[in-house]
mmCIF file of C-alpha atoms in Angstrom:
data_model
loop_
_atom_site.group_PDB
_atom_site.id
_atom_site.type_symbol
_atom_site.label_atom_id
_atom_site.label_comp_id
_atom_site.label_asym_id
_atom_site.label_seq_id
_atom_site.Cartn_x
_atom_site.Cartn_y
_atom_site.Cartn_z
ATOM 1 C CA MET A 5 0.103 0.258 0.349
ATOM 2 C CA CYS A 6 2.761 2.671 1.002
ATOM 3 C CA GLU A 7 4.244 1.330 -2.323
ATOM 4 C CA ALA A 8 1.569 2.058 -4.688
ATOM 5 C CA PHE A 9 1.796 5.631 -2.981
ATOM 6 C CA HIS A 10 4.412 6.563 -3.269
ATOM 7 C CA ASN A 11 4.117 5.381 -7.303
ATOM 8 C CA PHE A 12 1.160 8.064 -6.957
ATOM 9 C CA VAL A 13 2.934 10.469 -5.435
ATOM 10 C CA MET A 14 6.411 10.682 -7.611
ATOM 11 C CA GLY A 15 3.889 10.227 -10.867
ATOM 12 C CA LEU A 16 2.301 13.364 -9.700
ATOM 13 C CA GLN A 17 5.790 15.459 -9.569
ATOM 14 C CA ASP A 18 6.904 14.127 -12.819
ATOM 15 C CA PHE A 19 3.185 15.381 -14.167
ATOM 16 C CA LEU A 20 3.595 18.971 -12.154
ATOM 17 C CA LYS A 21 7.066 19.235 -13.486
ATOM 18 C CA GLU A 22 6.384 18.102 -16.883
ATOM 19 C CA TYR A 23 3.708 20.500 -16.946
ATOM 20 C CA PHE A 24 5.391 23.345 -14.905
ATOM 21 C CA LEU A 25 8.253 22.797 -17.329
ATOM 22 C CA GLY A 26 6.541 22.683 -20.556
ATOM 23 C CA PHE A 27 4.384 26.333 -19.602
ATOM 24 C CA TRP A 28 6.875 28.633 -19.770
ATOM 25 C CA ASP A 29 7.457 27.314 -23.400
ATOM 26 C CA TYR A 30 6.861 29.263 -26.569
ATOM 27 C CA GLU A 31 5.335 28.024 -29.400
ATOM 28 C CA THR A 32 5.534 29.715 -33.028
ATOM 29 C CA PRO A 33 4.035 28.477 -35.980
ATOM 30 C CA LYS A 34 5.316 26.864 -38.510
ATOM 31 C CA VAL A 35 5.219 27.900 -42.658
ATOM 32 C CA MET A 36 4.491 24.854 -44.353
ATOM 33 C CA VAL A 37 3.096 24.483 -48.359
ATOM 34 C CA VAL A 38 0.759 21.559 -48.673
ATOM 35 C CA LYS A 39 -0.007 20.822 -52.841
ATOM 36 C CA ASN A 40 -2.990 19.112 -51.918
ATOM 37 C CA ARG A 41 -5.815 20.556 -54.698
ATOM 38 C CA THR A 42 -9.147 20.084 -53.080
ATOM 39 C CA LEU A 43 -7.363 21.231 -49.437
ATOM 40 C CA GLY A 44 -6.486 24.189 -51.125
ATOM 41 C CA VAL A 45 -10.138 24.575 -52.781
ATOM 42 C CA ILE A 46 -11.368 24.132 -48.718
ATOM 43 C CA TYR A 47 -8.985 26.725 -47.897
ATOM 44 C CA ARG A 48 -9.709 29.093 -50.559
ATOM 45 C CA GLY A 49 -13.626 28.668 -50.313
ATOM 46 C CA VAL A 50 -13.647 29.075 -46.622
ATOM 47 C CA GLN A 51 -11.554 32.877 -47.210
ATOM 48 C CA PHE A 52 -14.244 33.825 -49.351
ATOM 49 C CA LEU A 53 -17.124 33.283 -47.727
ATOM 50 C CA VAL A 54 -15.534 34.651 -44.537
ATOM 51 C CA ILE A 55 -14.392 37.612 -46.129
ATOM 52 C CA THR A 56 -17.824 38.262 -48.070
ATOM 53 C CA TYR A 57 -20.013 37.992 -45.164
ATOM 54 C CA PHE A 58 -18.100 40.745 -43.551
ATOM 55 C CA ILE A 59 -17.804 43.247 -46.564
ATOM 56 C CA TRP A 60 -21.573 42.651 -48.042
ATOM 57 C CA TYR A 61 -23.314 41.594 -44.253
ATOM 58 C CA VAL A 62 -20.829 43.073 -41.675
ATOM 59 C CA PHE A 63 -19.805 46.877 -43.610
ATOM 60 C CA ILE A 64 -22.230 46.809 -45.891
ATOM 61 C CA SER A 65 -25.425 45.900 -44.282
ATOM 62 C CA GLN A 66 -24.958 46.756 -40.586
ATOM 63 C CA LYS A 67 -22.604 49.222 -41.475
ATOM 64 C CA ALA A 68 -20.310 47.983 -38.438
ATOM 65 C CA TYR A 69 -18.563 50.926 -39.126
ATOM 66 C CA GLN A 70 -20.626 53.445 -37.489
ATOM 67 C CA GLU A 71 -21.352 55.227 -33.622
ATOM 68 C CA SER A 72 -25.140 54.209 -33.728
ATOM 69 C CA GLU A 73 -28.246 55.076 -31.609
ATOM 70 C CA THR A 74 -31.366 53.369 -31.023
ATOM 71 C CA ARG A 75 -33.116 55.109 -27.945
ATOM 72 C CA PRO A 76 -34.584 58.312 -29.356
ATOM 73 C CA GLU A 77 -36.535 60.806 -27.735
ATOM 74 C CA SER A 78 -39.845 61.205 -29.330
ATOM 75 C CA ALA A 79 -43.034 62.755 -29.178
ATOM 76 C CA VAL A 80 -46.899 61.952 -30.985
ATOM 77 C CA TYR A 81 -49.308 63.813 -31.636
ATOM 78 C CA THR A 82 -52.579 62.351 -32.908
ATOM 79 C CA LEU A 83 -55.722 64.078 -34.885
ATOM 80 C CA MET A 84 -59.168 62.054 -35.549
ATOM 81 C CA LYS A 85 -61.267 64.037 -38.794
ATOM 82 C CA GLY A 86 -64.067 63.210 -40.348
ATOM 83 C CA THR A 87 -68.375 63.717 -39.712
ATOM 84 C CA ALA A 88 -70.199 61.034 -40.536
ATOM 85 C CA VAL A 89 -74.611 60.679 -41.040
ATOM 86 C CA HIS A 90 -75.833 57.834 -38.437
ATOM 87 C CA GLY A 91 -79.176 57.792 -38.815
ATOM 88 C CA ASP A 92 -80.715 60.738 -38.310
ATOM 89 C CA ASP A 93 -77.970 62.075 -36.213
ATOM 90 C CA ILE A 94 -74.457 63.971 -37.410
ATOM 91 C CA LEU A 95 -71.250 62.758 -35.926
ATOM 92 C CA ASP A 96 -68.339 64.477 -35.703
ATOM 93 C CA THR A 97 -65.491 63.921 -33.745
ATOM 94 C CA VAL A 98 -66.710 64.772 -30.343
ATOM 95 C CA GLU A 99 -69.033 61.689 -30.707
ATOM 96 C CA TYR A 100 -66.997 59.031 -32.032
ATOM 97 C CA ALA A 101 -63.350 59.587 -30.870
ATOM 98 C CA ARG A 102 -61.482 58.847 -27.372
ATOM 99 C CA PRO A 103 -59.984 61.435 -27.440
ATOM 100 C CA THR A 104 -60.085 63.755 -29.302
ATOM 101 C CA GLU A 105 -56.854 65.448 -29.780
ATOM 102 C CA GLY A 106 -54.833 62.723 -28.412
ATOM 103 C CA GLY A 107 -51.054 61.620 -27.148
ATOM 104 C CA ASP A 108 -49.788 57.804 -28.747
ATOM 105 C CA VAL A 109 -53.152 56.094 -28.297
ATOM 106 C CA ILE A 110 -56.734 57.147 -30.156
ATOM 107 C CA SER A 111 -59.442 55.233 -30.685
ATOM 108 C CA ALA A 112 -62.799 55.725 -32.529
ATOM 109 C CA ILE A 113 -66.561 53.776 -32.115
ATOM 110 C CA LEU A 114 -67.605 51.733 -35.124
ATOM 111 C CA ARG A 115 -70.465 50.214 -32.875
ATOM 112 C CA ARG A 116 -72.399 50.713 -30.255
ATOM 113 C CA GLU A 117 -75.043 48.880 -27.180
ATOM 114 C CA VAL A 118 -76.566 51.417 -25.950
ATOM 115 C CA THR A 119 -79.204 51.157 -22.198
ATOM 116 C CA HIS A 120 -81.580 53.180 -22.027
ATOM 117 C CA ASP A 121 -82.664 54.756 -18.500
ATOM 118 C CA GLN A 122 -81.452 52.911 -16.101
ATOM 119 C CA ARG A 123 -81.845 53.755 -12.851
ATOM 120 C CA GLN A 124 -80.859 53.026 -8.793
ATOM 121 C CA GLY A 125 -82.927 49.992 -7.687
ATOM 122 C CA ASN A 126 -83.950 46.405 -7.849
ATOM 123 C CA CYS A 127 -84.265 43.890 -10.363
ATOM 124 C CA PRO A 128 -83.935 41.115 -11.367
ATOM 125 C CA GLU A 129 -79.766 39.688 -12.121
ATOM 126 C CA PHE A 130 -78.809 38.382 -15.732
ATOM 127 C CA PHE A 131 -80.144 34.627 -16.013
ATOM 128 C CA GLN A 132 -76.135 33.880 -17.862
ATOM 129 C CA VAL A 133 -74.888 35.037 -14.917
ATOM 130 C CA ALA A 134 -73.359 31.983 -11.931
ATOM 131 C CA SER A 135 -75.899 30.822 -9.667
ATOM 132 C CA ALA A 136 -78.710 33.652 -10.600
ATOM 133 C CA ASN A 137 -81.190 30.789 -11.861
ATOM 134 C CA CYS A 138 -83.632 30.249 -8.573
ATOM 135 C CA THR A 139 -86.492 28.681 -7.818
ATOM 136 C CA ALA A 140 -86.429 29.902 -4.053
ATOM 137 C CA ASP A 141 -85.394 32.696 -1.663
ATOM 138 C CA SER A 142 -83.420 30.256 -0.074
ATOM 139 C CA ASP A 143 -80.891 29.420 -3.479
ATOM 140 C CA CYS A 144 -80.597 33.066 -3.330
ATOM 141 C CA ILE A 145 -77.265 34.104 -0.638
ATOM 142 C CA ARG A 146 -77.211 37.644 -0.317
ATOM 143 C CA THR A 147 -74.206 39.462 -0.428
ATOM 144 C CA LYS A 148 -72.755 40.757 2.939
ATOM 145 C CA ASP A 149 -69.728 42.261 2.508
ATOM 146 C CA GLU A 150 -68.718 44.846 -0.376
ATOM 147 C CA PHE A 151 -65.274 41.802 -0.650
ATOM 148 C CA ASP A 152 -67.543 39.191 -1.330
ATOM 149 C CA GLU A 153 -66.457 37.253 -5.053
ATOM 150 C CA PHE A 154 -69.391 36.812 -7.352
ATOM 151 C CA ASP A 155 -69.708 37.194 -10.809
ATOM 152 C CA GLY A 156 -73.649 39.764 -10.940
ATOM 153 C CA HIS A 157 -73.842 43.317 -11.901
ATOM 154 C CA GLY A 158 -74.802 44.223 -8.145
ATOM 155 C CA ARG A 159 -75.503 43.135 -4.560
ATOM 156 C CA ARG A 160 -77.496 40.208 -3.989
ATOM 157 C CA THR A 161 -80.527 40.838 -1.995
ATOM 158 C CA GLY A 162 -81.541 37.206 -1.093
ATOM 159 C CA ARG A 163 -84.576 37.225 -2.767
ATOM 160 C CA CYS A 164 -85.660 35.430 -6.032
ATOM 161 C CA VAL A 165 -87.842 36.802 -8.595
ATOM 162 C CA GLN A 166 -89.620 36.288 -11.340
ATOM 163 C CA TYR A 167 -87.389 37.324 -14.630
ATOM 164 C CA TYR A 168 -88.460 40.333 -16.371
ATOM 165 C CA ASN A 169 -91.074 39.360 -18.744
ATOM 166 C CA HIS A 170 -89.942 35.627 -18.564
ATOM 167 C CA THR A 171 -91.211 32.905 -16.689
ATOM 168 C CA PHE A 172 -88.508 31.434 -14.726
ATOM 169 C CA LYS A 173 -86.935 33.322 -11.752
ATOM 170 C CA THR A 174 -83.165 35.115 -11.205
ATOM 171 C CA CYS A 175 -82.006 36.236 -8.044
ATOM 172 C CA GLU A 176 -82.733 39.808 -6.994
ATOM 173 C CA ILE A 177 -79.748 42.617 -7.725
ATOM 174 C CA ARG A 178 -79.500 45.716 -6.124
ATOM 175 C CA SER A 179 -78.103 48.369 -9.025
ATOM 176 C CA TRP A 180 -78.665 50.097 -12.509
ATOM 177 C CA CYS A 181 -81.678 48.120 -13.601
ATOM 178 C CA PRO A 182 -82.880 47.216 -16.061
ATOM 179 C CA VAL A 183 -79.246 45.411 -16.169
ATOM 180 C CA GLU A 184 -77.686 45.445 -20.020
ATOM 181 C CA GLU A 185 -77.475 42.891 -21.304
ATOM 182 C CA TYR A 186 -81.021 42.726 -21.118
ATOM 183 C CA ALA A 187 -81.942 45.840 -22.128
ATOM 184 C CA ALA A 188 -78.957 46.941 -24.491
ATOM 185 C CA VAL A 189 -80.295 48.067 -27.672
ATOM 186 C CA ARG A 190 -77.883 47.524 -30.548
ATOM 187 C CA GLU A 191 -77.180 49.644 -33.065
ATOM 188 C CA PRO A 192 -75.997 48.789 -36.627
ATOM 189 C CA PRO A 193 -72.177 49.413 -36.720
ATOM 190 C CA LEU A 194 -70.425 53.610 -38.862
ATOM 191 C CA VAL A 195 -69.689 51.949 -41.945
ATOM 192 C CA GLU A 196 -68.337 55.812 -43.090
ATOM 193 C CA ALA A 197 -65.888 55.075 -39.819
ATOM 194 C CA ILE A 198 -63.587 53.511 -42.976
ATOM 195 C CA ASN A 199 -63.351 57.118 -44.296
ATOM 196 C CA PHE A 200 -62.219 58.506 -41.360
ATOM 197 C CA THR A 201 -58.573 60.173 -41.186
ATOM 198 C CA VAL A 202 -56.069 60.236 -39.058
ATOM 199 C CA PHE A 203 -53.786 61.988 -38.054
ATOM 200 C CA ILE A 204 -50.090 61.538 -36.623
ATOM 201 C CA ARG A 205 -47.016 63.778 -36.458
ATOM 202 C CA ASN A 206 -44.216 62.323 -34.713
ATOM 203 C CA SER A 207 -40.851 63.776 -34.134
ATOM 204 C CA ILE A 208 -38.032 63.087 -32.956
ATOM 205 C CA HIS A 209 -34.535 63.456 -31.746
ATOM 206 C CA PHE A 210 -31.300 61.568 -30.655
ATOM 207 C CA PRO A 211 -29.163 63.736 -28.854
ATOM 208 C CA LYS A 212 -25.965 61.838 -29.381
ATOM 209 C CA PHE A 213 -25.705 62.855 -33.165
ATOM 210 C CA LYS A 214 -27.836 66.607 -32.066
ATOM 211 C CA VAL A 215 -30.319 65.327 -35.137
ATOM 212 C CA PHE A 216 -33.621 66.457 -35.108
ATOM 213 C CA ARG A 217 -36.399 65.015 -37.614
ATOM 214 C CA GLY A 218 -40.229 65.310 -37.796
ATOM 215 C CA ASN A 219 -42.371 63.089 -40.131
ATOM 216 C CA ILE A 220 -44.011 66.689 -41.645
ATOM 217 C CA LYS A 221 -41.738 68.703 -44.359
ATOM 218 C CA VAL A 222 -41.189 72.420 -43.429
ATOM 219 C CA ALA A 223 -42.065 74.527 -45.281
ATOM 220 C CA SER A 224 -41.266 78.034 -46.106
ATOM 221 C CA ASN A 225 -45.135 79.516 -46.513
ATOM 222 C CA ARG A 226 -47.502 77.729 -43.095
ATOM 223 C CA ARG A 227 -50.185 78.641 -44.884
ATOM 224 C CA ASP A 228 -49.356 76.638 -48.289
ATOM 225 C CA MET A 229 -48.422 74.028 -46.005
ATOM 226 C CA GLN A 230 -51.326 73.457 -43.294
ATOM 227 C CA LYS A 231 -53.901 74.178 -47.091
ATOM 228 C CA HIS A 232 -51.553 70.909 -48.469
ATOM 229 C CA LEU A 233 -51.890 68.752 -45.057
ATOM 230 C CA ASN A 234 -55.920 69.107 -45.141
ATOM 231 C CA LYS A 235 -55.736 67.384 -48.669
ATOM 232 C CA CYS A 236 -53.214 65.276 -48.500
ATOM 233 C CA HIS A 237 -53.171 61.439 -47.899
ATOM 234 C CA TYR A 238 -50.482 58.899 -47.081
ATOM 235 C CA ASP A 239 -48.669 57.321 -50.018
ATOM 236 C CA GLU A 240 -44.862 55.798 -49.190
ATOM 237 C CA GLU A 241 -43.425 56.830 -52.571
ATOM 238 C CA LYS A 242 -45.473 59.532 -53.687
ATOM 239 C CA GLU A 243 -46.299 62.031 -49.792
ATOM 240 C CA PRO A 244 -44.343 59.938 -47.776
ATOM 241 C CA TYR A 245 -44.206 63.241 -45.465
ATOM 242 C CA CYS A 246 -47.798 63.302 -45.395
ATOM 243 C CA PRO A 247 -49.069 61.559 -42.174
ATOM 244 C CA ASN A 248 -52.743 61.442 -42.363
ATOM 245 C CA PHE A 249 -53.972 58.063 -42.790
ATOM 246 C CA LYS A 250 -57.402 56.516 -43.330
ATOM 247 C CA LEU A 251 -58.568 53.693 -40.826
ATOM 248 C CA GLY A 252 -59.710 51.924 -44.227
ATOM 249 C CA TYR A 253 -56.139 52.215 -45.275
ATOM 250 C CA ILE A 254 -54.699 50.938 -41.901
ATOM 251 C CA ALA A 255 -56.889 47.987 -40.785
ATOM 252 C CA GLY A 256 -55.703 47.145 -45.312
ATOM 253 C CA LYS A 257 -52.376 47.241 -44.269
ATOM 254 C CA ALA A 258 -52.821 45.900 -40.760
ATOM 255 C CA ARG A 259 -54.304 43.476 -43.123
ATOM 256 C CA GLU A 260 -57.721 43.150 -41.041
ATOM 257 C CA SER A 261 -61.289 43.183 -42.393
ATOM 258 C CA PHE A 262 -63.438 46.127 -41.511
ATOM 259 C CA SER A 263 -66.522 45.479 -40.832
ATOM 260 C CA GLU A 264 -65.229 42.884 -38.703
ATOM 261 C CA LEU A 265 -63.280 45.204 -36.262
ATOM 262 C CA CYS A 266 -67.293 46.954 -36.646
ATOM 263 C CA ARG A 267 -68.310 44.073 -35.049
ATOM 264 C CA THR A 268 -65.722 43.120 -32.313
ATOM 265 C CA GLY A 269 -63.460 46.162 -32.088
ATOM 266 C CA GLY A 270 -59.360 45.249 -32.443
ATOM 267 C CA VAL A 271 -55.896 47.422 -31.593
ATOM 268 C CA ILE A 272 -53.635 48.124 -33.915
ATOM 269 C CA GLY A 273 -50.310 48.978 -33.540
ATOM 270 C CA VAL A 274 -48.907 51.777 -35.821
ATOM 271 C CA PHE A 275 -45.339 51.346 -36.439
ATOM 272 C CA ILE A 276 -43.710 54.604 -37.109
ATOM 273 C CA ASN A 277 -39.994 53.287 -37.879
ATOM 274 C CA TRP A 278 -36.830 55.624 -38.258
ATOM 275 C CA LYS A 279 -33.342 54.399 -39.829
ATOM 276 C CA CYS A 280 -31.484 56.920 -40.047
ATOM 277 C CA ASN A 281 -27.638 57.145 -41.711
ATOM 278 C CA LEU A 282 -26.146 60.546 -40.565
ATOM 279 C CA ASP A 283 -22.806 60.274 -43.041
ATOM 280 C CA ILE A 284 -25.240 61.763 -45.517
ATOM 281 C CA ASP A 285 -27.221 64.624 -45.684
ATOM 282 C CA PRO A 286 -29.836 64.281 -42.817
ATOM 283 C CA SER A 287 -32.954 65.703 -44.763
ATOM 284 C CA ASN A 288 -32.524 61.912 -45.943
ATOM 285 C CA CYS A 289 -34.121 60.783 -43.289
ATOM 286 C CA LYS A 290 -37.285 59.825 -43.974
ATOM 287 C CA PRO A 291 -39.373 57.521 -41.796
ATOM 288 C CA THR A 292 -41.815 54.651 -42.864
ATOM 289 C CA TYR A 293 -44.679 52.745 -41.466
ATOM 290 C CA SER A 294 -45.706 49.769 -40.614
ATOM 291 C CA PHE A 295 -49.038 48.251 -39.334
ATOM 292 C CA ARG A 296 -50.275 45.112 -37.461
ATOM 293 C CA ARG A 297 -53.046 43.768 -35.219
ATOM 294 C CA LEU A 298 -52.133 44.359 -31.172
ATOM 295 C CA ASP A 299 -54.513 42.150 -29.748
ATOM 296 C CA LEU A 300 -55.091 38.305 -30.114
ATOM 297 C CA ARG A 301 -57.726 36.657 -32.361
ATOM 298 C CA LYS A 302 -57.957 33.767 -31.285
ATOM 299 C CA ASP A 303 -58.032 34.030 -27.793
ATOM 300 C CA GLN A 304 -61.796 35.221 -28.188
ATOM 301 C CA ALA A 305 -62.039 36.032 -24.577
ATOM 302 C CA ASN A 306 -59.270 39.263 -24.703
ATOM 303 C CA SER A 307 -59.751 40.021 -28.109
ATOM 304 C CA GLY A 308 -61.438 42.948 -29.773
ATOM 305 C CA TYR A 309 -61.727 46.367 -27.873
ATOM 306 C CA TYR A 310 -64.361 47.775 -26.218
ATOM 307 C CA TYR A 311 -65.070 50.217 -23.125
ATOM 308 C CA ARG A 312 -68.697 51.658 -21.120
ATOM 309 C CA PHE A 313 -69.419 54.844 -20.466
ATOM 310 C CA ALA A 314 -72.336 56.501 -19.448
ATOM 311 C CA LYS A 315 -74.361 60.039 -19.938
ATOM 312 C CA TYR A 316 -76.514 60.740 -16.431
ATOM 313 C CA TYR A 317 -79.046 63.183 -16.032
ATOM 314 C CA ASN A 318 -82.422 63.608 -13.885
ATOM 315 C CA ASN A 319 -85.483 62.235 -14.875
ATOM 316 C CA ASN A 320 -88.387 63.725 -13.212
ATOM 317 C CA GLY A 321 -85.976 64.223 -10.339
ATOM 318 C CA ILE A 322 -84.131 60.891 -10.722
ATOM 319 C CA LYS A 323 -81.451 60.473 -11.214
ATOM 320 C CA SER A 324 -80.705 58.387 -14.488
ATOM 321 C CA ARG A 325 -77.635 57.444 -17.031
ATOM 322 C CA THR A 326 -77.884 55.953 -21.017
ATOM 323 C CA LEU A 327 -75.238 53.126 -20.160
ATOM 324 C CA ILE A 328 -73.202 53.320 -23.893
ATOM 325 C CA LYS A 329 -70.675 50.182 -24.986
ATOM 326 C CA ALA A 330 -68.978 51.084 -27.818
ATOM 327 C CA TYR A 331 -66.742 49.209 -29.916
ATOM 328 C CA GLY A 332 -63.970 50.630 -31.976
ATOM 329 C CA ILE A 333 -60.128 50.853 -33.420
ATOM 330 C CA ARG A 334 -57.627 52.144 -31.327
ATOM 331 C CA LEU A 335 -54.764 53.358 -33.064
ATOM 332 C CA ASP A 336 -50.974 52.432 -30.861
ATOM 333 C CA VAL A 337 -48.070 54.978 -32.559
ATOM 334 C CA ILE A 338 -45.294 52.882 -31.534
ATOM 335 C CA VAL A 339 -41.864 54.510 -32.401
ATOM 336 C CA HIS A 340 -38.457 52.931 -33.334
ATOM 337 C CA GLY A 341 -35.453 55.151 -33.951
ATOM 338 C CA HIS A 342 -31.741 53.862 -35.668
ATOM 339 C CA ALA A 343 -29.303 56.748 -36.358
ATOM 340 C CA GLY A 344 -25.458 55.491 -37.176
ATOM 341 C CA LYS A 345 -22.239 57.736 -38.144
ATOM 342 C CA PHE A 346 -19.351 56.795 -38.958
ATOM 343 C CA SER A 347 -17.137 56.216 -35.607
ATOM 344 C CA LEU A 348 -12.703 55.348 -35.344
ATOM 345 C CA ILE A 349 -13.389 53.275 -32.688
ATOM 346 C CA PRO A 350 -15.791 50.480 -34.104
ATOM 347 C CA THR A 351 -14.453 50.966 -37.556
ATOM 348 C CA ILE A 352 -11.094 49.350 -36.173
ATOM 349 C CA ILE A 353 -13.022 46.882 -33.718
ATOM 350 C CA SER A 354 -15.127 45.214 -36.961
ATOM 351 C CA ILE A 355 -11.392 45.642 -39.311
ATOM 352 C CA VAL A 356 -9.446 43.591 -36.816
ATOM 353 C CA THR A 357 -12.001 40.996 -36.130
ATOM 354 C CA ALA A 358 -12.605 40.752 -39.275
ATOM 355 C CA LEU A 359 -8.839 39.972 -39.867
ATOM 356 C CA THR A 360 -9.304 37.445 -37.233
ATOM 357 C CA SER A 361 -11.944 35.612 -38.506
ATOM 358 C CA VAL A 362 -10.377 35.270 -41.864
ATOM 359 C CA GLY A 363 -7.381 33.336 -39.548
ATOM 360 C CA VAL A 364 -10.082 31.146 -39.086
ATOM 361 C CA CYS A 365 -9.799 29.476 -42.119
ATOM 362 C CA THR A 366 -6.017 28.167 -41.535
ATOM 363 C CA ILE A 367 -7.148 26.589 -38.392
ATOM 364 C CA ILE A 368 -10.259 24.674 -40.276
ATOM 365 C CA CYS A 369 -8.146 23.214 -43.342
ATOM 366 C CA ASP A 370 -5.177 22.155 -40.778
ATOM 367 C CA TRP A 371 -7.905 20.105 -38.647
ATOM 368 C CA ILE A 372 -9.160 19.145 -42.386
ATOM 369 C CA MET A 373 -5.368 17.509 -43.138
ATOM 370 C CA LEU A 374 -4.599 15.813 -39.977
ATOM 371 C CA THR A 375 -7.921 14.575 -39.519
ATOM 372 C CA PHE A 376 -8.323 13.038 -42.827
ATOM 373 C CA ILE A 377 -5.614 12.975 -44.943
ATOM 374 C CA ASP A 378 -2.954 12.633 -42.950
ATOM 375 C CA LYS A 379 -3.510 8.563 -42.515
ATOM 376 C CA ASN A 380 -0.307 7.861 -42.403
ATOM 377 C CA GLU A 381 0.954 10.654 -40.279
ATOM 378 C CA ILE A 382 3.814 12.562 -43.124
ATOM 379 C CA TYR A 383 2.072 15.643 -42.374
ATOM 380 C CA SER A 384 2.144 15.509 -38.366
ATOM 381 C CA GLU A 385 6.142 15.061 -38.675
ATOM 382 C CA ARG A 386 6.931 17.844 -40.680
ATOM 383 C CA LYS A 387 4.219 20.357 -38.768
ATOM 384 C CA PHE A 388 5.622 19.707 -35.559
ATOM 385 C CA ASP A 389 8.498 20.130 -34.425
ATOM 386 C CA GLU A 390 10.196 20.217 -30.852
ATOM 387 C CA ILE A 391 13.909 22.144 -30.779
ATOM 388 C CA VAL A 392 15.212 21.155 -27.121
ATOM 389 C CA LYS A 393 18.877 23.539 -27.667
ATOM 390 C CA GLU A 394 19.764 25.406 -30.506
ATOM 391 C CA PRO A 395 21.200 23.170 -33.677
ATOM 392 C CA PRO A 396 24.443 22.605 -34.635
ATOM 393 C CA VAL A 397 24.308 24.166 -37.892
ATOM 394 C CA ALA A 398 22.168 26.702 -39.342
ATOM 395 C CA ILE A 399 18.808 26.337 -40.720
ATOM 396 C CA SER A 400 17.606 27.371 -44.217
ATOM 397 C CA THR A 401 14.839 30.267 -43.902
ATOM 398 C CA GLU A 402 13.512 29.167 -47.542
ATOM 399 C CA LEU A 403 10.167 27.159 -48.103
ATOM 400 C CA SER A 404 10.410 23.880 -48.742
ATOM 401 C CA TYR A 405 7.809 21.993 -50.497
ATOM 402 C CA ILE A 406 7.105 17.866 -50.331
ATOM 403 C CA ASP A 407 6.154 17.174 -54.123
ATOM 404 C CA SER A 408 7.389 13.154 -53.895
ATOM 405 C CA PHE A 409 7.029 10.233 -51.451
ATOM 406 C CA GLY A 410 9.991 10.678 -48.318
ATOM 407 C CA SER A 411 11.917 13.023 -50.519
ATOM 408 C CA ASN A 412 14.324 15.392 -48.930
ATOM 409 C CA HIS A 413 12.041 18.267 -50.367
ATOM 410 C CA SER A 414 8.810 19.496 -48.102
ATOM 411 C CA ASP A 415 6.118 19.172 -50.440
ATOM 412 C CA LEU A 416 3.353 18.069 -49.137
ATOM 413 C CA SER A 417 1.938 16.916 -52.517
ATOM 414 C CA GLU A 418 -0.751 14.814 -53.475
ATOM 415 C CA GLY A 419 1.742 11.934 -54.816
ATOM 416 C CA VAL A 420 2.282 11.415 -50.912
ATOM 417 C CA ALA A 421 1.304 8.192 -50.231
ATOM 418 C CA LEU A 422 -2.055 7.573 -47.568
#
């Protein structure tokens, strides 16, 4: 046992000594020309791919020679414009736009469900509410605490009453009566809203480069500019600086049916993208727009967009209200910005990275040569030399070639027997 432990300790000492002494050895690459057509094609092919990647993608596409800024300061102002005939009424922006003049979020009412003349009192609960149906008062649990959890429209009184003009009964509640689901009147959709216009003004600032840009082209005559903005509509080619968008245009670009939006409502994101190359004139920095549905259409419970509001009034001294459930299209304006300008530091870093990556080609080809081609270890013997001390005779510094079967040359060619 002691002898085995002694051998183990001695072996460990030899290993540590060899490792310590080898740590201070110097390694330098040896230049060796291998005349192998297959290996040469692989080497140049990998070099071509690496150089092409850095020139086309890194430098031209991604502009890695630029210093960039991706968090600009932005301000958005929105305004809905247009009028529509709805029955005998003429609706303007005060009626259908929320808010009338907004920031980065604005919505338009496309369809309404109206519950008229609601008053505070007792009435039957809607029959589709959980545990609302009953046959006797004992089936209805009175709400004792305002924090009692139940699905319903008000606080239960503990009584079982007839459900309006029907023969069955539901639990009585104290709330705004009658309940919305029973008394709501569904109005037809506001079809003319497809021609409503949304004005979106956006200004952006890149503080690192001290550049300000806006999506409205500055004109010398303010009056002429205002006349132009009142008539124009956005077109990517003809009118890139006109920030007027029809709701129908937005729905079409988001690949949505406007009639379906009128029925269920929806949330659409208006994305304003600023990609500015400041190596050229900043006036060439123009916004681009894209549109996408944001709410989950596959999840029916969470899809669509609607909200409720009420109009209160006194009817013969009794406080009353008209409850409106509004389905609409909501526009969320989201601004992205990226600006870049030439800088020496990222340019040097990118060039050094490219040159280092080209060196990977040699490592790949060495691995292929030593793993798949050098079956008789002819290349290995030529590539790896260990020099313990200086040789007694001078070594020629010329590159040597191996072109035959074990000749005195160093020509690693296809003629080597493997």
